[in-house]
Coordinates of C-alpha atoms in Angstrom, one line a residue:
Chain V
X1 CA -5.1 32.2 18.9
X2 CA -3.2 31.3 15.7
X3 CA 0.5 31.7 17.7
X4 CA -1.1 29.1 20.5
X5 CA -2.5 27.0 18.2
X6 CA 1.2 27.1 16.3
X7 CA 2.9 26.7 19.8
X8 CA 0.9 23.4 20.4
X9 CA 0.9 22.0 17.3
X10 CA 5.0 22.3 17.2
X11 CA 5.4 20.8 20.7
X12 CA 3.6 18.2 20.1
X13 CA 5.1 17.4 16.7
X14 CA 8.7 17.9 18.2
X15 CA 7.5 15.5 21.8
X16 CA 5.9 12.9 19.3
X17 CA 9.1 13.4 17.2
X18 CA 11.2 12.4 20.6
X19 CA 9.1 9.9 21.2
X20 CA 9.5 7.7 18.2
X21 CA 13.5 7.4 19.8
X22 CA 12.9 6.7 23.1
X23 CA 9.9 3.8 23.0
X24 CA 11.0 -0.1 23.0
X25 CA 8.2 -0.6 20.4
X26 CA 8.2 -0.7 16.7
X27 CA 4.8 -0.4 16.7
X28 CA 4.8 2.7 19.1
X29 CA 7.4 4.3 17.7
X30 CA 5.5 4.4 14.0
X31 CA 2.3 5.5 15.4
X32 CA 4.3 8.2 17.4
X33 CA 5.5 9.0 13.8
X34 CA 2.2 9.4 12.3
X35 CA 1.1 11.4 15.2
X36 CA 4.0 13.7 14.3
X37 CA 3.4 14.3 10.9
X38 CA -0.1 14.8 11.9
X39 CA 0.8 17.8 14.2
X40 CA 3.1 18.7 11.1
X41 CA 0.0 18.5 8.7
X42 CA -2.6 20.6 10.8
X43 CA 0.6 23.8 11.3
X44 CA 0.2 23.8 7.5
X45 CA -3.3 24.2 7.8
X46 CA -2.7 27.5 10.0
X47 CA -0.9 28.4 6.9
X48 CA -4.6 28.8 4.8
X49 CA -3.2 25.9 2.8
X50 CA -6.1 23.6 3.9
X51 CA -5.2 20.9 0.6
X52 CA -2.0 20.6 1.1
X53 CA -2.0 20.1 4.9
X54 CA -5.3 17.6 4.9
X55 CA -3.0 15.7 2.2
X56 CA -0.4 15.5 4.2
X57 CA -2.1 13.8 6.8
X58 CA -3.7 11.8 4.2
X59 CA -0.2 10.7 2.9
X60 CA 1.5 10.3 5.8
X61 CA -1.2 8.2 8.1
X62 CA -1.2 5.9 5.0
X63 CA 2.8 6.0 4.8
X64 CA 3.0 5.0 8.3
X65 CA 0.2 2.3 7.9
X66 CA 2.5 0.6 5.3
X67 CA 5.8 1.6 7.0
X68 CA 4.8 0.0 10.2
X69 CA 4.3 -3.4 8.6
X70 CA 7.9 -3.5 6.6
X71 CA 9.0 -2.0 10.0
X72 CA 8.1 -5.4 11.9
X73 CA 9.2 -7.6 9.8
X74 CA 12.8 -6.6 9.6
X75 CA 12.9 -5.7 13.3
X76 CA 14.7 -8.5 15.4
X77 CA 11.9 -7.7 18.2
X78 CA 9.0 -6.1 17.1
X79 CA 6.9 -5.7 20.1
X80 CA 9.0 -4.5 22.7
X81 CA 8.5 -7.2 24.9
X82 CA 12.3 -7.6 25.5
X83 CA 13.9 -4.0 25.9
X84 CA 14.9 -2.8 22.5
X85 CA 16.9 0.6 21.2
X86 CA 15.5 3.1 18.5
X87 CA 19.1 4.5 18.4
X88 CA 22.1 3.0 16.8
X89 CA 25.7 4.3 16.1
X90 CA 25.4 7.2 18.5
X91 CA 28.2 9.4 18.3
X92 CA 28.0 9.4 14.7
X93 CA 24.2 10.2 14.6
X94 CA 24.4 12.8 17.4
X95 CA 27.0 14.8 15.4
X96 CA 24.8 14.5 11.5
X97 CA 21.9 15.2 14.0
X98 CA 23.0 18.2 15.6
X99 CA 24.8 19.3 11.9
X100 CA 21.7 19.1 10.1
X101 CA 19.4 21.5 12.8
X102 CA 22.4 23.8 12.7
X103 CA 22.3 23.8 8.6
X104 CA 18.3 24.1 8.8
X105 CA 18.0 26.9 11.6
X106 CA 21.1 28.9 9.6
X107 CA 18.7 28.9 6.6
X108 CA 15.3 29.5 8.4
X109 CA 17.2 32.7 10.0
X110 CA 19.4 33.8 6.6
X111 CA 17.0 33.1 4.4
X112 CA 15.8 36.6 3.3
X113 CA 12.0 35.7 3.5
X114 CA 9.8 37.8 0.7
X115 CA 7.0 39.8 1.7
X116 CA 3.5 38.7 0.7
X117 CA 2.1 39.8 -2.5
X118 CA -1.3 40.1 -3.5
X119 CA -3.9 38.3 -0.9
X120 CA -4.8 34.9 -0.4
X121 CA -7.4 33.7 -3.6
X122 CA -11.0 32.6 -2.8
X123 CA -10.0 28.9 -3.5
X124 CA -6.6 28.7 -2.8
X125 CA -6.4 24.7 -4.1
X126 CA -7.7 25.8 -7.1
X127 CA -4.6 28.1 -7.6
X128 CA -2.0 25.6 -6.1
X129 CA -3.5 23.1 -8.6
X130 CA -3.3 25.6 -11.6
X131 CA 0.5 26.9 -10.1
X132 CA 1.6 22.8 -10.5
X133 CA -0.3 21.6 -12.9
X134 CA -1.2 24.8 -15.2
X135 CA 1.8 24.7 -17.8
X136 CA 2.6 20.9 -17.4
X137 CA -0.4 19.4 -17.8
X138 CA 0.8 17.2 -21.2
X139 CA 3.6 15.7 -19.5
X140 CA 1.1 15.0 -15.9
X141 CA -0.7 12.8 -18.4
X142 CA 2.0 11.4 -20.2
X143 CA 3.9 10.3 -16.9
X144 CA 0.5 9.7 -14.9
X145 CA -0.5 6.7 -18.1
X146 CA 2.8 5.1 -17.1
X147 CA 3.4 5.3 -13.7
X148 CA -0.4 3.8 -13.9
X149 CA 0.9 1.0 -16.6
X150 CA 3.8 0.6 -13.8
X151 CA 1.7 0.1 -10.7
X152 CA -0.9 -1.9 -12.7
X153 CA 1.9 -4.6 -14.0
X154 CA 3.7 -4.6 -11.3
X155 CA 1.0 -6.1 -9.1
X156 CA -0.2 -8.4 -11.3
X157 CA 4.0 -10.0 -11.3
X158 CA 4.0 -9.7 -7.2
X159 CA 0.5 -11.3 -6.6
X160 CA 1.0 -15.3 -6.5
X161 CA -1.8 -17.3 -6.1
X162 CA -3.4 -17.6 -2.3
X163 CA -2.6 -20.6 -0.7
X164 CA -5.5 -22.3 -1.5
X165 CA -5.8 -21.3 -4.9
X166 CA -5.2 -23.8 -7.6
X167 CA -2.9 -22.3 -10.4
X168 CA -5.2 -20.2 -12.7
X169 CA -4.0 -19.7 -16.4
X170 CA -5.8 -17.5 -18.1
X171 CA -6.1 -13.9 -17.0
X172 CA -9.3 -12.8 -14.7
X173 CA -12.4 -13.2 -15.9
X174 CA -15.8 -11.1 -15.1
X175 CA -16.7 -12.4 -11.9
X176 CA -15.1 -9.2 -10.2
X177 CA -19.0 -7.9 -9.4
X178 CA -17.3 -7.6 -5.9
Chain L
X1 CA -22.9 27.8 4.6
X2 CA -22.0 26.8 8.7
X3 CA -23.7 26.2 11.6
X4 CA -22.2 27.8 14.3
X5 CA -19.7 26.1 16.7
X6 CA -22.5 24.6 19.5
X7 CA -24.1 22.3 16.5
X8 CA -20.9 20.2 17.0
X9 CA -22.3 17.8 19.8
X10 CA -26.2 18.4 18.0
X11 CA -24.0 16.8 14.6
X12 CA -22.3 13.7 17.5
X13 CA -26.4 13.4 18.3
X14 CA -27.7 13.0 14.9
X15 CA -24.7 10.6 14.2
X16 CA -25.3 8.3 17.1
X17 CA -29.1 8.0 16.3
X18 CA -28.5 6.8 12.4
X19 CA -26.0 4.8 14.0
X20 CA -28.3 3.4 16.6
X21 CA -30.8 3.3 13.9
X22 CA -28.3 0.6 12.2
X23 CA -27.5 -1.6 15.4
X24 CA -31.3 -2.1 15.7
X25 CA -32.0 -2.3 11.8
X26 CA -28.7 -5.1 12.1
X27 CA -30.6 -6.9 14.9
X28 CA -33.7 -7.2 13.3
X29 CA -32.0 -8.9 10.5
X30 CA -29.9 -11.0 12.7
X31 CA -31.8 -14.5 11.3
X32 CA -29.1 -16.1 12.8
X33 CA -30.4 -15.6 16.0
X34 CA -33.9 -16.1 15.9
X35 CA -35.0 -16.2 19.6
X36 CA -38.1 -14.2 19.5
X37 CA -40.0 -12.0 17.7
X38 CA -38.6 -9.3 16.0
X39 CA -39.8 -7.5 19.0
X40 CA -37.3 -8.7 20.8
X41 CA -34.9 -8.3 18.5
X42 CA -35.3 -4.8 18.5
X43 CA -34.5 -4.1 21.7
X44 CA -30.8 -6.8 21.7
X45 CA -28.3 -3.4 20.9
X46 CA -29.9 -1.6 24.2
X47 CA -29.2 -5.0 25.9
X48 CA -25.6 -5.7 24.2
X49 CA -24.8 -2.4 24.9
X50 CA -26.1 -2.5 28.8
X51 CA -24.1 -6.0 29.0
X52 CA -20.9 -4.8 27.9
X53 CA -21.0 -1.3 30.1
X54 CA -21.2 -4.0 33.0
X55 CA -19.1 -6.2 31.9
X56 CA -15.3 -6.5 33.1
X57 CA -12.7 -5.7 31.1
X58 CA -10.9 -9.1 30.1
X59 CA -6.8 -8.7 29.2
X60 CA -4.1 -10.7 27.7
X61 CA -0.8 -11.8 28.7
X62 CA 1.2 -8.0 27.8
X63 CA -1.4 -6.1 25.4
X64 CA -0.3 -2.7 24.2
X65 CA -2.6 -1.3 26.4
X66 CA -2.3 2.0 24.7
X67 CA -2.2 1.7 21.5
X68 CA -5.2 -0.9 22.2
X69 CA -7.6 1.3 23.7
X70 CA -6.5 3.8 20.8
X71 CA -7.8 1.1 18.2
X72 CA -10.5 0.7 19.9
X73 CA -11.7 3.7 20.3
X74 CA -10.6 5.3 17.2
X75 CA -13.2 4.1 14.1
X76 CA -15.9 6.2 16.8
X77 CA -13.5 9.5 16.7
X78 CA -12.9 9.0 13.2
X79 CA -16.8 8.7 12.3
X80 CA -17.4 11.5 14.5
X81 CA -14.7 13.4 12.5
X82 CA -16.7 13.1 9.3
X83 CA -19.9 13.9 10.7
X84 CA -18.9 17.1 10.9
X85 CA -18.9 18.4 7.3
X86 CA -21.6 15.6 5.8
X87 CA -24.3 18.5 4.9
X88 CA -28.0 17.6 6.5
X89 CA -30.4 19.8 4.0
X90 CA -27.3 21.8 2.6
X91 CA -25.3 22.9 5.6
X92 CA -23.2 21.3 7.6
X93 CA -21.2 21.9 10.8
X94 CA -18.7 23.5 8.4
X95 CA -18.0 23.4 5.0
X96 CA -14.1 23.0 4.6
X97 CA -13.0 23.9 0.9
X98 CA -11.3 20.5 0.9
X99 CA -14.2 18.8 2.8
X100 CA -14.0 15.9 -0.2
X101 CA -10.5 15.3 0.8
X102 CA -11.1 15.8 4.9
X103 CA -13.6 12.7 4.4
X104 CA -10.9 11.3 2.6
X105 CA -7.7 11.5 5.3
X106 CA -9.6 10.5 8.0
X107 CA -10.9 7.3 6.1
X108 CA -7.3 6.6 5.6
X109 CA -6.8 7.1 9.3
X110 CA -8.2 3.6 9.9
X111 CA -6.0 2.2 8.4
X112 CA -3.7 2.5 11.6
X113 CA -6.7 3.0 13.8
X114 CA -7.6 -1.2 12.8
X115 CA -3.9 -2.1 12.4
X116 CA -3.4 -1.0 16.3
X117 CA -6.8 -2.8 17.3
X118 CA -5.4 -6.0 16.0
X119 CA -2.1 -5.2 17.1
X120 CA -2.5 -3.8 20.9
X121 CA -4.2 -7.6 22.4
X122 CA -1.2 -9.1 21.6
X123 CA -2.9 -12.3 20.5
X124 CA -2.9 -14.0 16.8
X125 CA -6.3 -13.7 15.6
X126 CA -6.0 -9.6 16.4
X127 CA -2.7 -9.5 14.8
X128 CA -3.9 -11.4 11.5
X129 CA -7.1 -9.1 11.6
X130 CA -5.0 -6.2 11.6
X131 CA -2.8 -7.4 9.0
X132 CA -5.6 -8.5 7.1
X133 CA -7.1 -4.7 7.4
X134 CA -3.9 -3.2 5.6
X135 CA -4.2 -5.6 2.8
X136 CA -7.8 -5.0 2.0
X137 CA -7.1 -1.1 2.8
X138 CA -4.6 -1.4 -0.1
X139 CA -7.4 -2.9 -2.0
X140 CA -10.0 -0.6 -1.7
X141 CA -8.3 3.0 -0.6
X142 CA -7.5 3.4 -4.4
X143 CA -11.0 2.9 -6.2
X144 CA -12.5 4.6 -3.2
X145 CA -10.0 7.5 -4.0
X146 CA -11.1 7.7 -7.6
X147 CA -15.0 7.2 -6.8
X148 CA -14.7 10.2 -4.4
X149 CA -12.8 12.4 -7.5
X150 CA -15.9 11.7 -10.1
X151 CA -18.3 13.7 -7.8
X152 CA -15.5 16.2 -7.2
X153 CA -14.9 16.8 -11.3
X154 CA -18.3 16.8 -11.9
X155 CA -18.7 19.9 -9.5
X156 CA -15.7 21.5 -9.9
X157 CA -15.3 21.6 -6.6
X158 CA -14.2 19.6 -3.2
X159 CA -16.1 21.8 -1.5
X160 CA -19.6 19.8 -0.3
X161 CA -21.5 22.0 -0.3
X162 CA -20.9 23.1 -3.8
X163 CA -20.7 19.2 -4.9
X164 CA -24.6 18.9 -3.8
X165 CA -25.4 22.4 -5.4
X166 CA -24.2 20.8 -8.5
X167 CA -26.6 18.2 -8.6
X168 CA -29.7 20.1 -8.3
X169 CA -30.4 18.8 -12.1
X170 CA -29.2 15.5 -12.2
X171 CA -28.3 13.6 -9.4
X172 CA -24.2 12.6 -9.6
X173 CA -25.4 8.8 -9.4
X174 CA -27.0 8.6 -12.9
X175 CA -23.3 9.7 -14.5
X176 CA -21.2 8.2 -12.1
X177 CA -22.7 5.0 -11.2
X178 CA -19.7 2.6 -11.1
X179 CA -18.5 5.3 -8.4
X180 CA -21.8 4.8 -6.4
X181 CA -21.0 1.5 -5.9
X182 CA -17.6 1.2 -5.5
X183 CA -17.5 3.9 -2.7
X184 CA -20.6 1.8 -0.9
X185 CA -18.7 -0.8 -1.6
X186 CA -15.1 0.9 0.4
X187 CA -17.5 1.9 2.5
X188 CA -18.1 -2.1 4.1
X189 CA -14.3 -2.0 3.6
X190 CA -13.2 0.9 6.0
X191 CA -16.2 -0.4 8.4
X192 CA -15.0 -4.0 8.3
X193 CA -18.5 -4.7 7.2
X194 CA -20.3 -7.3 5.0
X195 CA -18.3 -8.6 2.0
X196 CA -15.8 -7.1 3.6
X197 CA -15.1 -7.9 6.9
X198 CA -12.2 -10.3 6.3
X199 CA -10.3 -8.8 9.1
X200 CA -13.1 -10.0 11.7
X201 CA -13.3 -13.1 9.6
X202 CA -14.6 -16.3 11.7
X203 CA -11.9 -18.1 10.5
X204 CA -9.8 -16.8 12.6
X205 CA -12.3 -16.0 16.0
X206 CA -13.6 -12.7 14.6
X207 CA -9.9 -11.6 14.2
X208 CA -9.7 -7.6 15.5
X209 CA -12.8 -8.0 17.3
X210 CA -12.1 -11.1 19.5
X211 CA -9.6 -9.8 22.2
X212 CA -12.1 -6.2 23.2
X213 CA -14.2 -7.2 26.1
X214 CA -16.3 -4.7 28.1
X215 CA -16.6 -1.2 27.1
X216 CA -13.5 -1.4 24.9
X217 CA -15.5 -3.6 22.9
X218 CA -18.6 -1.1 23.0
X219 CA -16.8 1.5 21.4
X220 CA -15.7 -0.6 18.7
X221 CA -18.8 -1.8 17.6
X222 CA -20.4 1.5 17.8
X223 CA -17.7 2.7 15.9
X224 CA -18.0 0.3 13.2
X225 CA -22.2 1.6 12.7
X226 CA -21.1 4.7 13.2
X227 CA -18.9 4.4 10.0
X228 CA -21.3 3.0 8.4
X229 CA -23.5 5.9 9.5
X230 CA -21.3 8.3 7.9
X231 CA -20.8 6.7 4.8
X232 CA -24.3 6.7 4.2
X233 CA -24.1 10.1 4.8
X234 CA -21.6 11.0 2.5
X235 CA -22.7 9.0 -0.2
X236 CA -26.2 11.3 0.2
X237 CA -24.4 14.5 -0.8
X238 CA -22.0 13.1 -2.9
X239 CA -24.3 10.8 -5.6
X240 CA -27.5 11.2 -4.3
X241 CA -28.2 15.2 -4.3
X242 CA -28.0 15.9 -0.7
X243 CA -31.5 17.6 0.8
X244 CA -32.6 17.5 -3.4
X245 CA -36.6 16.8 -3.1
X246 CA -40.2 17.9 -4.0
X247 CA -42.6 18.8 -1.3
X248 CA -40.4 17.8 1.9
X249 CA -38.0 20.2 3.9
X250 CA -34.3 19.4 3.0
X251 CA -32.8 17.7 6.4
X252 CA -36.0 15.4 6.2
X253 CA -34.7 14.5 2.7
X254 CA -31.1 14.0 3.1
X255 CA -32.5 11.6 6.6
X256 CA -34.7 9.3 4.7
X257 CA -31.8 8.7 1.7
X258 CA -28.9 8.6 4.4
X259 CA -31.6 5.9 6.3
X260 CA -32.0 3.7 3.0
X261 CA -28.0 4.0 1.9
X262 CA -27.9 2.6 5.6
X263 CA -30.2 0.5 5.0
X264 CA -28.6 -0.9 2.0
X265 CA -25.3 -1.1 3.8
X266 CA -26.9 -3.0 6.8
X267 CA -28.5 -5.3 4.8
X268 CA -25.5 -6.0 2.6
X269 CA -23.7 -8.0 5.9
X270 CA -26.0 -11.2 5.5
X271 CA -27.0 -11.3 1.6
X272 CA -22.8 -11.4 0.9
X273 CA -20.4 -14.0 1.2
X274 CA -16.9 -12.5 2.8
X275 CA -13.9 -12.2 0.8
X276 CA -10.4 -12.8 1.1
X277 CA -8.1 -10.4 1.1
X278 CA -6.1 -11.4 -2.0
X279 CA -9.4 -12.0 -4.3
X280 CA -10.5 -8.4 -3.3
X281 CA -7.3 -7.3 -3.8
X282 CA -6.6 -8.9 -7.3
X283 CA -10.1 -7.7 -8.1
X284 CA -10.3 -4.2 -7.0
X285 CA -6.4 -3.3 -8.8
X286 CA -7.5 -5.6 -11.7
X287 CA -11.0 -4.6 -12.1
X288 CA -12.5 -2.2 -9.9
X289 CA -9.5 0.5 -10.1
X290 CA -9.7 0.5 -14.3
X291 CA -13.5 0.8 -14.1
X292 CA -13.1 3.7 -12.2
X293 CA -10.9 5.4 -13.9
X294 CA -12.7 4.9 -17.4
X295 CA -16.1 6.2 -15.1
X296 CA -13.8 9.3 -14.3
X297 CA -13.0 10.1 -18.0
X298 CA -17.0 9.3 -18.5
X299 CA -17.6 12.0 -16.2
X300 CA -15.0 14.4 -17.0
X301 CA -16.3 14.3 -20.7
X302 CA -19.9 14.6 -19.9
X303 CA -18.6 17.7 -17.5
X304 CA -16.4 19.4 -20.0
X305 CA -17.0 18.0 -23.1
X306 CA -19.4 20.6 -24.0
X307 CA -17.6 23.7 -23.0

């Protein structure tokens, strides 16, 4: 059940994976992306790691949600209407392509893979949270104040005014009871 | 605890009923269009939906048919998708240890889901509705993120089941209120509902929802109560103590608080004025997203503070 539910899953992250290169549409090929990662996201779930492969969907379906808007804009034709490639350079990609499979199906083979030890824990994102998190915790909160600070200041730099906004001074007021 | 595997299309029933239940409860409050009676009124979703099954599909010049139809008929799937773990008197179709953060990835889902339903007529106002979706979504996903962890921390758990165990003293709403509200509030947001529903703005023709005709158009609008439907739901378990009541059996309890969350939400489309994307998305980084955070801390301290 778990080796046909693996087999599916692959193929169709693999024919999704194909399919983001052949389309004519920026649009197709990103949600051919997303459905990719997706497929990626529910083999890791066959893995009895149900957090991280339900945040990897998470993360990627919002990844491609953003990427498909940047893609558009800097695409020349966006909507396929007009025959368009997903491939560029060729030669050159074919050969990195076919390099980098050979340099990832070398290690998946070499790689001398350890046996299991001990069995999987009752809550198993309870012990991947205390594996990442357990030791570090100080600097999580350290970093996680300013990549917050970051975000935060950034936003306020990027966000003009709308268009039909006159120019406000002073900084927001309470009327956020949106 | 599970049902087993043949309450899946029992849990697609008891969806589409609360979500029926919020078509009629919308059309009753449609003063809009006050052609009758409430009587009348009542009955306009059987009629809108009868009307659309019949009607023919219109097109436009080169849609994207598939990703189109894909839009359209995704926010249903999606719903449907949640339904499954929201626990009806403690148990649910299944109880995923991560069920906080299944809810979670498939509200992020619509994102594309609404993007492609803008996108696939090929015609402005969709597009800018679509576009309009992804800035709002960037708006609310992260409060909504952060409302959906209070519950969580306060539990100890992302397991739902456990979450609504936890409250069987207090109810997560009386700590976490600011939560409450902002998840009802991301709630309009992911339905493209109320305050919220920018991207089918009438500024620009009902934006996502003006190209859909027929049954296209059916599915969308279903889909939109039906998210609705299941944010009521969740909000049930997750604030207000799931099947947690004197004298009644539990499912009868967690159906008469999802009702008046959907109530709430239903009545929230007409006693709102809509807002633009860049208010609600200066607001919700500026204002909303601190407010959670400091609610988190609230919680977390009132959690662990004592042991």
């Amino acid at each position: 059940m778990r080796l046909v539910a693996f087999l599916a899953l692959s193929l169709a992250a693999v024919g999704a994976g194909i399919a983001v290169f052949v389309v004519d549409s920026m649009a197709r090929a990103t949600v051919a992306l997303a459905a990719s990662f997706v497929a990626v996201g529910a083999v890791i779930l066959l893995l009895d790691a149900p957090y991280l492969g339900v945040i990897t969907i998470l993360m990627m379906l919002m990844e491609m949600a953003v990427m498909v808007v940047f893609m558009i804009m800097y695409m020349m034709n966006p909507a396929g209407l007009m025959p368009m490639s997903m491939v560029h350079n060729k030669r050159g990609a074919r050969a990195i392509s076919i390099g980098m499979f050979g340099l990832l199906a070398a290690g998946v083979v070499m790689t001398p893979w350890p046996q299991r030890r001990g069995r999987v824990p009752a809550d198993p994102t309870h012990a991947l949270g205390e594996a990442i998190m357990g030791s570090k915790m100080l600097v999580m909160i350290a970093v996680s104040a300013v990549l917050f600070a970051t975000i935060v200041s950034a936003l306020v730099l990027a966000t003009g005014r709308g268009r039909y906004d006159p120019p406000e001074p002073a900084a927001p007021t309470g009327e956020a009871g949106s | 605890m599970s049902y087993p595997v043949w309450t899946v299309p029992v849990a697609a029933v008891v969806l589409m009923s609360f979500t029926a239940t919020a078509a009629v409860l919308d059309a009753v409050l449609d003063s809009a269009r006050r052609g009758g009676g409430w009587r009348e009124r009542v009955g306009r979703p059987v009629w809108e939906a009868a009307r659309l099954l019949r009607q023919r599909r219109r097109t436009t010049v080169a849609p994207d048919a598939l990703l189109w139809r894909l839009g359209t008929s995704g926010p249903l799937v999606v719903a449907l998708l949640m339904a499954v773990v929201i626990p009806l008197g403690g148990r649910a179709v299944t109880d995923p240890v991560v069920g906080v953060v299944w809810f979670n990835a498939f509200d992020v889902a619509l994102w594309l889901l609404w993007w492609c339903a803008g996108w696939g007529a090929n015609s402005v106002y969709g597009l800018v509705g679509g576009y309009r979706f992804v800035a709002q979504a960037l708006a609310y996903e992260l409060p909504l993120m952060f409302a959906l962890t209070a519950p969580a921390v306060a539990a100890g758990s992302l397991r739902l089941s456990e979450v609504v165990a936890a409250q069987d003293r207090v109810w997560f709403v009386v700590w976490a209120p600011v939560a409450f509200l902002v998840f009802l509030l991301a709630v309009t947001g992911f339905s493209v509902w109320g305050p919220l529903s920018y991207p089918a703005g009438w500024d620009v023709a009902a934006g996502v929802l003006a190209e859909p005709s027929g049954v296209d158009r059916l599915l969308l609008l279903t889909g939109r109560y039906a998210l609705l439907a299941a944010g009521a739901g969740m909000a049930t378990a997750l604030f207000l103590g799931g099947g947690a009541g004197p004298l009644l059996p539990g499912w009868l309890w967690s159906g008469l608080k999802i009702l008046a969350v959907l109530a709430v939400l239903v009545a929230m489309r007409r006693r709102l004025p809509i807002l633009r994307a860049d208010r609600v998305m200066k607001r919700a980084w500026l204002v909303l997203l601190p407010l959670t955070l400091v609610q988190l801390l609230v919680v977390s301290v009132l959690t662990y503070g004592g042991s």
